[in-house]
Tab-separated table of C-alpha atoms and ligand atoms in Angstrom:
chain	number	residue	atom	x	y	z
A	1	UNK	CA	86.039	135.794	106.476
A	2	UNK	CA	85.960	136.755	110.119
A	3	UNK	CA	88.067	134.865	112.647
A	4	UNK	CA	87.327	134.989	116.342
A	5	UNK	CA	90.219	135.435	118.755
A	6	UNK	CA	89.540	131.893	119.944
A	7	UNK	CA	89.754	130.419	116.447
A	8	UNK	CA	93.019	132.255	115.812
A	9	UNK	CA	94.447	131.011	119.098
A	10	UNK	CA	93.384	127.435	118.305
A	11	UNK	CA	95.016	127.517	114.880
A	12	UNK	CA	98.222	129.059	116.246
A	13	UNK	CA	98.591	126.596	119.114
A	14	UNK	CA	97.873	123.508	116.997
A	15	UNK	CA	99.988	124.692	114.085
A	16	UNK	CA	102.981	125.281	116.391
A	17	UNK	CA	103.047	121.501	116.892
A	18	UNK	CA	103.119	120.696	113.195
A	19	UNK	CA	106.344	119.490	111.589
A	20	UNK	CA	105.882	120.896	108.072
A	21	UNK	CA	108.212	118.389	106.422
A	22	UNK	CA	106.704	115.347	108.087
A	23	UNK	CA	103.044	116.367	107.782
A	24	UNK	CA	103.635	117.583	104.204
A	25	UNK	CA	105.091	114.250	103.147
A	26	UNK	CA	102.283	112.283	104.807
A	27	UNK	CA	99.525	114.497	103.396
A	28	UNK	CA	100.842	114.477	99.819
A	29	UNK	CA	101.549	110.733	100.046
A	30	UNK	CA	98.006	110.123	101.253
A	31	UNK	CA	96.569	112.290	98.451
A	32	UNK	CA	98.444	110.277	95.814
A	33	UNK	CA	97.330	106.972	97.306
A	34	UNK	CA	93.737	107.699	98.313
A	35	UNK	CA	92.958	109.750	95.187
A	36	UNK	CA	95.213	108.094	92.598
A	37	UNK	CA	94.044	110.294	89.711
A	38	UNK	CA	96.067	113.094	91.320
A	39	UNK	CA	99.216	111.194	90.271
A	40	UNK	CA	98.747	112.372	86.702
A	41	UNK	CA	99.924	115.873	87.668
A	42	UNK	CA	103.193	114.549	89.017
A	43	UNK	CA	104.543	112.819	85.928
A	44	UNK	CA	108.062	114.037	86.674
A	45	UNK	CA	108.124	112.516	90.159
A	46	UNK	CA	109.083	108.992	89.077
A	47	UNK	CA	107.689	105.859	90.693
A	48	UNK	CA	104.361	106.373	92.495
A	49	UNK	CA	102.997	102.896	91.775
A	50	UNK	CA	102.773	101.494	95.322
A	51	UNK	CA	102.355	102.778	98.861
A	52	UNK	CA	106.012	102.102	99.639
A	53	UNK	CA	107.175	103.761	96.395
A	54	UNK	CA	105.204	106.875	97.346
A	55	UNK	CA	106.461	106.792	100.939
A	56	UNK	CA	110.091	106.502	99.788
A	57	UNK	CA	109.870	109.008	96.935
A	58	UNK	CA	112.235	111.945	97.599
A	59	UNK	CA	110.307	114.254	95.260
A	60	UNK	CA	107.066	113.593	97.138
A	61	UNK	CA	108.926	114.403	100.332
A	62	UNK	CA	110.381	117.678	99.006
A	63	UNK	CA	107.123	118.726	97.388
A	64	UNK	CA	105.048	117.960	100.476
A	65	UNK	CA	107.266	120.335	102.420
A	66	UNK	CA	106.731	123.052	99.778
A	67	UNK	CA	102.949	122.643	99.893
A	68	UNK	CA	102.929	122.819	103.696
A	69	UNK	CA	105.182	125.879	103.461
A	70	UNK	CA	102.502	127.634	101.402
A	71	UNK	CA	99.822	126.578	103.906
A	72	UNK	CA	102.045	127.828	106.728
A	73	UNK	CA	102.269	131.182	104.958
A	74	UNK	CA	98.458	131.304	104.676
A	75	UNK	CA	98.122	130.486	108.380
A	76	UNK	CA	100.377	133.425	109.172
A	77	UNK	CA	98.115	135.700	107.087
A	78	UNK	CA	94.693	134.491	108.203
A	79	UNK	CA	93.036	137.836	107.479
A	80	UNK	CA	94.435	137.942	103.976
A	81	UNK	CA	94.601	134.376	102.648
A	82	UNK	CA	93.216	135.248	99.212
A	83	UNK	CA	95.949	137.796	98.449
A	84	UNK	CA	98.627	135.666	100.080
A	85	UNK	CA	97.877	132.766	97.723
A	86	UNK	CA	96.868	134.759	94.627
A	87	UNK	CA	100.015	134.005	92.598
A	88	UNK	CA	99.974	130.341	93.600
A	89	UNK	CA	96.325	130.077	92.558
A	90	UNK	CA	97.100	131.581	89.136
A	91	UNK	CA	100.020	129.189	88.752
A	92	UNK	CA	97.836	126.138	89.491
A	93	UNK	CA	95.163	127.433	87.090
A	94	UNK	CA	97.204	128.710	84.151
A	95	UNK	CA	100.424	126.677	84.246
A	96	UNK	CA	99.725	123.470	86.145
A	97	UNK	CA	96.074	123.033	85.027
A	98	UNK	CA	95.137	121.413	88.332
A	99	UNK	CA	91.394	120.727	88.656
A	100	UNK	CA	90.465	122.817	91.726
A	101	UNK	CA	88.324	119.932	93.079
A	102	UNK	CA	91.665	118.427	94.073
A	103	UNK	CA	92.321	121.258	96.550
A	104	UNK	CA	89.423	119.912	98.641
A	105	UNK	CA	90.928	116.438	98.556
A	106	UNK	CA	94.240	117.801	99.810
A	107	UNK	CA	92.358	119.604	102.577
A	108	UNK	CA	90.685	116.329	103.564
A	109	UNK	CA	93.908	114.350	103.767
A	110	UNK	CA	95.536	117.164	105.725
A	111	UNK	CA	92.744	116.941	108.329
A	112	UNK	CA	93.216	113.161	108.537
A	113	UNK	CA	96.988	113.497	108.966
A	114	UNK	CA	96.606	116.177	111.660
A	115	UNK	CA	94.064	114.019	113.491
A	116	UNK	CA	96.322	110.978	113.381
A	117	UNK	CA	99.379	112.932	114.586
A	118	UNK	CA	97.606	114.892	117.317
A	119	UNK	CA	95.246	112.211	118.602
A	120	UNK	CA	92.975	113.394	121.417
A	121	UNK	CA	94.298	116.949	121.091
A	122	UNK	CA	92.500	117.158	117.757
A	123	UNK	CA	89.142	117.692	119.419
A	124	UNK	CA	85.891	118.272	117.491
A	125	UNK	CA	86.281	122.021	118.160
A	126	UNK	CA	89.804	121.974	116.752
A	127	UNK	CA	88.551	120.069	113.716
A	128	UNK	CA	85.736	122.571	113.189
A	129	UNK	CA	88.229	125.446	113.211
A	130	UNK	CA	90.545	123.652	110.774
A	131	UNK	CA	87.626	122.783	108.463
A	132	UNK	CA	86.881	126.504	108.333
A	133	UNK	CA	90.517	127.203	107.499
A	134	UNK	CA	90.480	124.541	104.748
A	135	UNK	CA	87.388	126.206	103.233
A	136	UNK	CA	89.237	129.532	103.205
A	137	UNK	CA	92.359	127.879	101.734
A	138	UNK	CA	90.417	126.098	98.980
A	139	UNK	CA	88.473	129.274	98.117
A	140	UNK	CA	91.720	131.267	97.892
A	141	UNK	CA	93.450	128.669	95.697
A	142	UNK	CA	90.374	128.427	93.456
A	143	UNK	CA	90.055	132.183	93.101
A	144	UNK	CA	92.489	132.509	90.189
A	145	UNK	CA	90.448	130.139	87.987
A	146	UNK	CA	88.350	132.166	85.572
B	1	LIG	C1	103.325	123.143	92.781
B	1	LIG	C2	101.104	124.553	96.842
B	1	LIG	C3	97.431	121.589	95.898
B	1	LIG	C4	99.712	120.062	91.909
B	1	LIG	C5	103.045	123.754	93.986
B	1	LIG	C6	103.949	124.633	94.703
B	1	LIG	C7	103.331	125.006	95.836
B	1	LIG	C8	102.040	124.383	95.854
B	1	LIG	C9	103.899	125.938	96.919
B	1	LIG	C10	105.345	125.028	94.234
B	1	LIG	C11	105.238	126.249	93.373
B	1	LIG	C12	106.604	126.680	92.860
B	1	LIG	O1	107.597	126.020	93.131
B	1	LIG	O2	106.647	127.699	92.160
B	1	LIG	C13	99.890	123.902	96.912
B	1	LIG	C14	98.940	124.067	97.980
B	1	LIG	C15	97.922	123.231	97.739
B	1	LIG	C16	98.224	122.542	96.489
B	1	LIG	C17	99.095	125.005	99.182
B	1	LIG	C18	96.754	123.081	98.690
B	1	LIG	C19	95.608	122.640	98.521
B	1	LIG	C20	97.754	120.882	94.759
B	1	LIG	C21	96.992	119.767	94.251
B	1	LIG	C22	97.634	119.330	93.119
B	1	LIG	C23	98.802	120.182	92.936
B	1	LIG	C24	95.738	119.214	94.902
B	1	LIG	C25	97.305	118.211	92.190
B	1	LIG	C26	96.476	117.244	92.450
B	1	LIG	C27	100.883	120.758	91.815
B	1	LIG	C28	101.893	120.492	90.805
B	1	LIG	C29	102.948	121.379	91.068
B	1	LIG	C30	102.552	122.165	92.232
B	1	LIG	C31	101.831	119.449	89.691
B	1	LIG	C32	104.274	121.479	90.306
B	1	LIG	C33	105.168	120.391	90.884
B	1	LIG	C34	106.544	120.319	90.281
B	1	LIG	O3	106.643	119.888	89.132
B	1	LIG	O4	107.510	120.687	90.962
B	1	LIG	N1	101.892	123.612	94.710
B	1	LIG	N2	99.419	122.987	96.016
B	1	LIG	N3	98.837	121.113	93.945
B	1	LIG	N4	101.306	121.760	92.642
B	1	LIG	FE1	100.327	122.438	94.263
């Protein structure tokens, strides 16, 4: 994947405004609520039965931060996302058995959360750049599935 200087600058300036803990919690919470079949992977997380249970779940909070931490790492290695996430991809494929379709769903909820936090700053051009990043992220995480 080739990134233009403008795309890189857009990602860097938007990402600098992202609170990883807060956005991570909201994105994972939204995933579990909007796509409830994803809850089956988080059997050890306790009560996920209602919106308020998900919102108040400390494990969702901690895990959302971890997921955003991995995305943050990818954003800091835009020219090398596949290698950066290679071990994580293998782990999701071989140990966690996560259906890679779910990576796209997480990408979707992340876009929605960013749009709701950033409001008018999340312009169509910004969205287009982030959609490209999500494609790269999903491809990298799906790469270890063979
Ligand atoms: C664990 C990242 C998507 C299910 C993890 C970990 C990271 C991570 C960093 C922790 C690994 C460790 O501690 O060794 C990501 C990223 C995603 C993503 C960047 C972006 C798309 C998903 C999706 C699902 C999922 C969509 C399921 C629907 C899990 C599960 C664990 C995990 C079940 C283990 C949780 C635990 O028991 O602590 N992921 N993940 N991941 N991920 Fe993902």
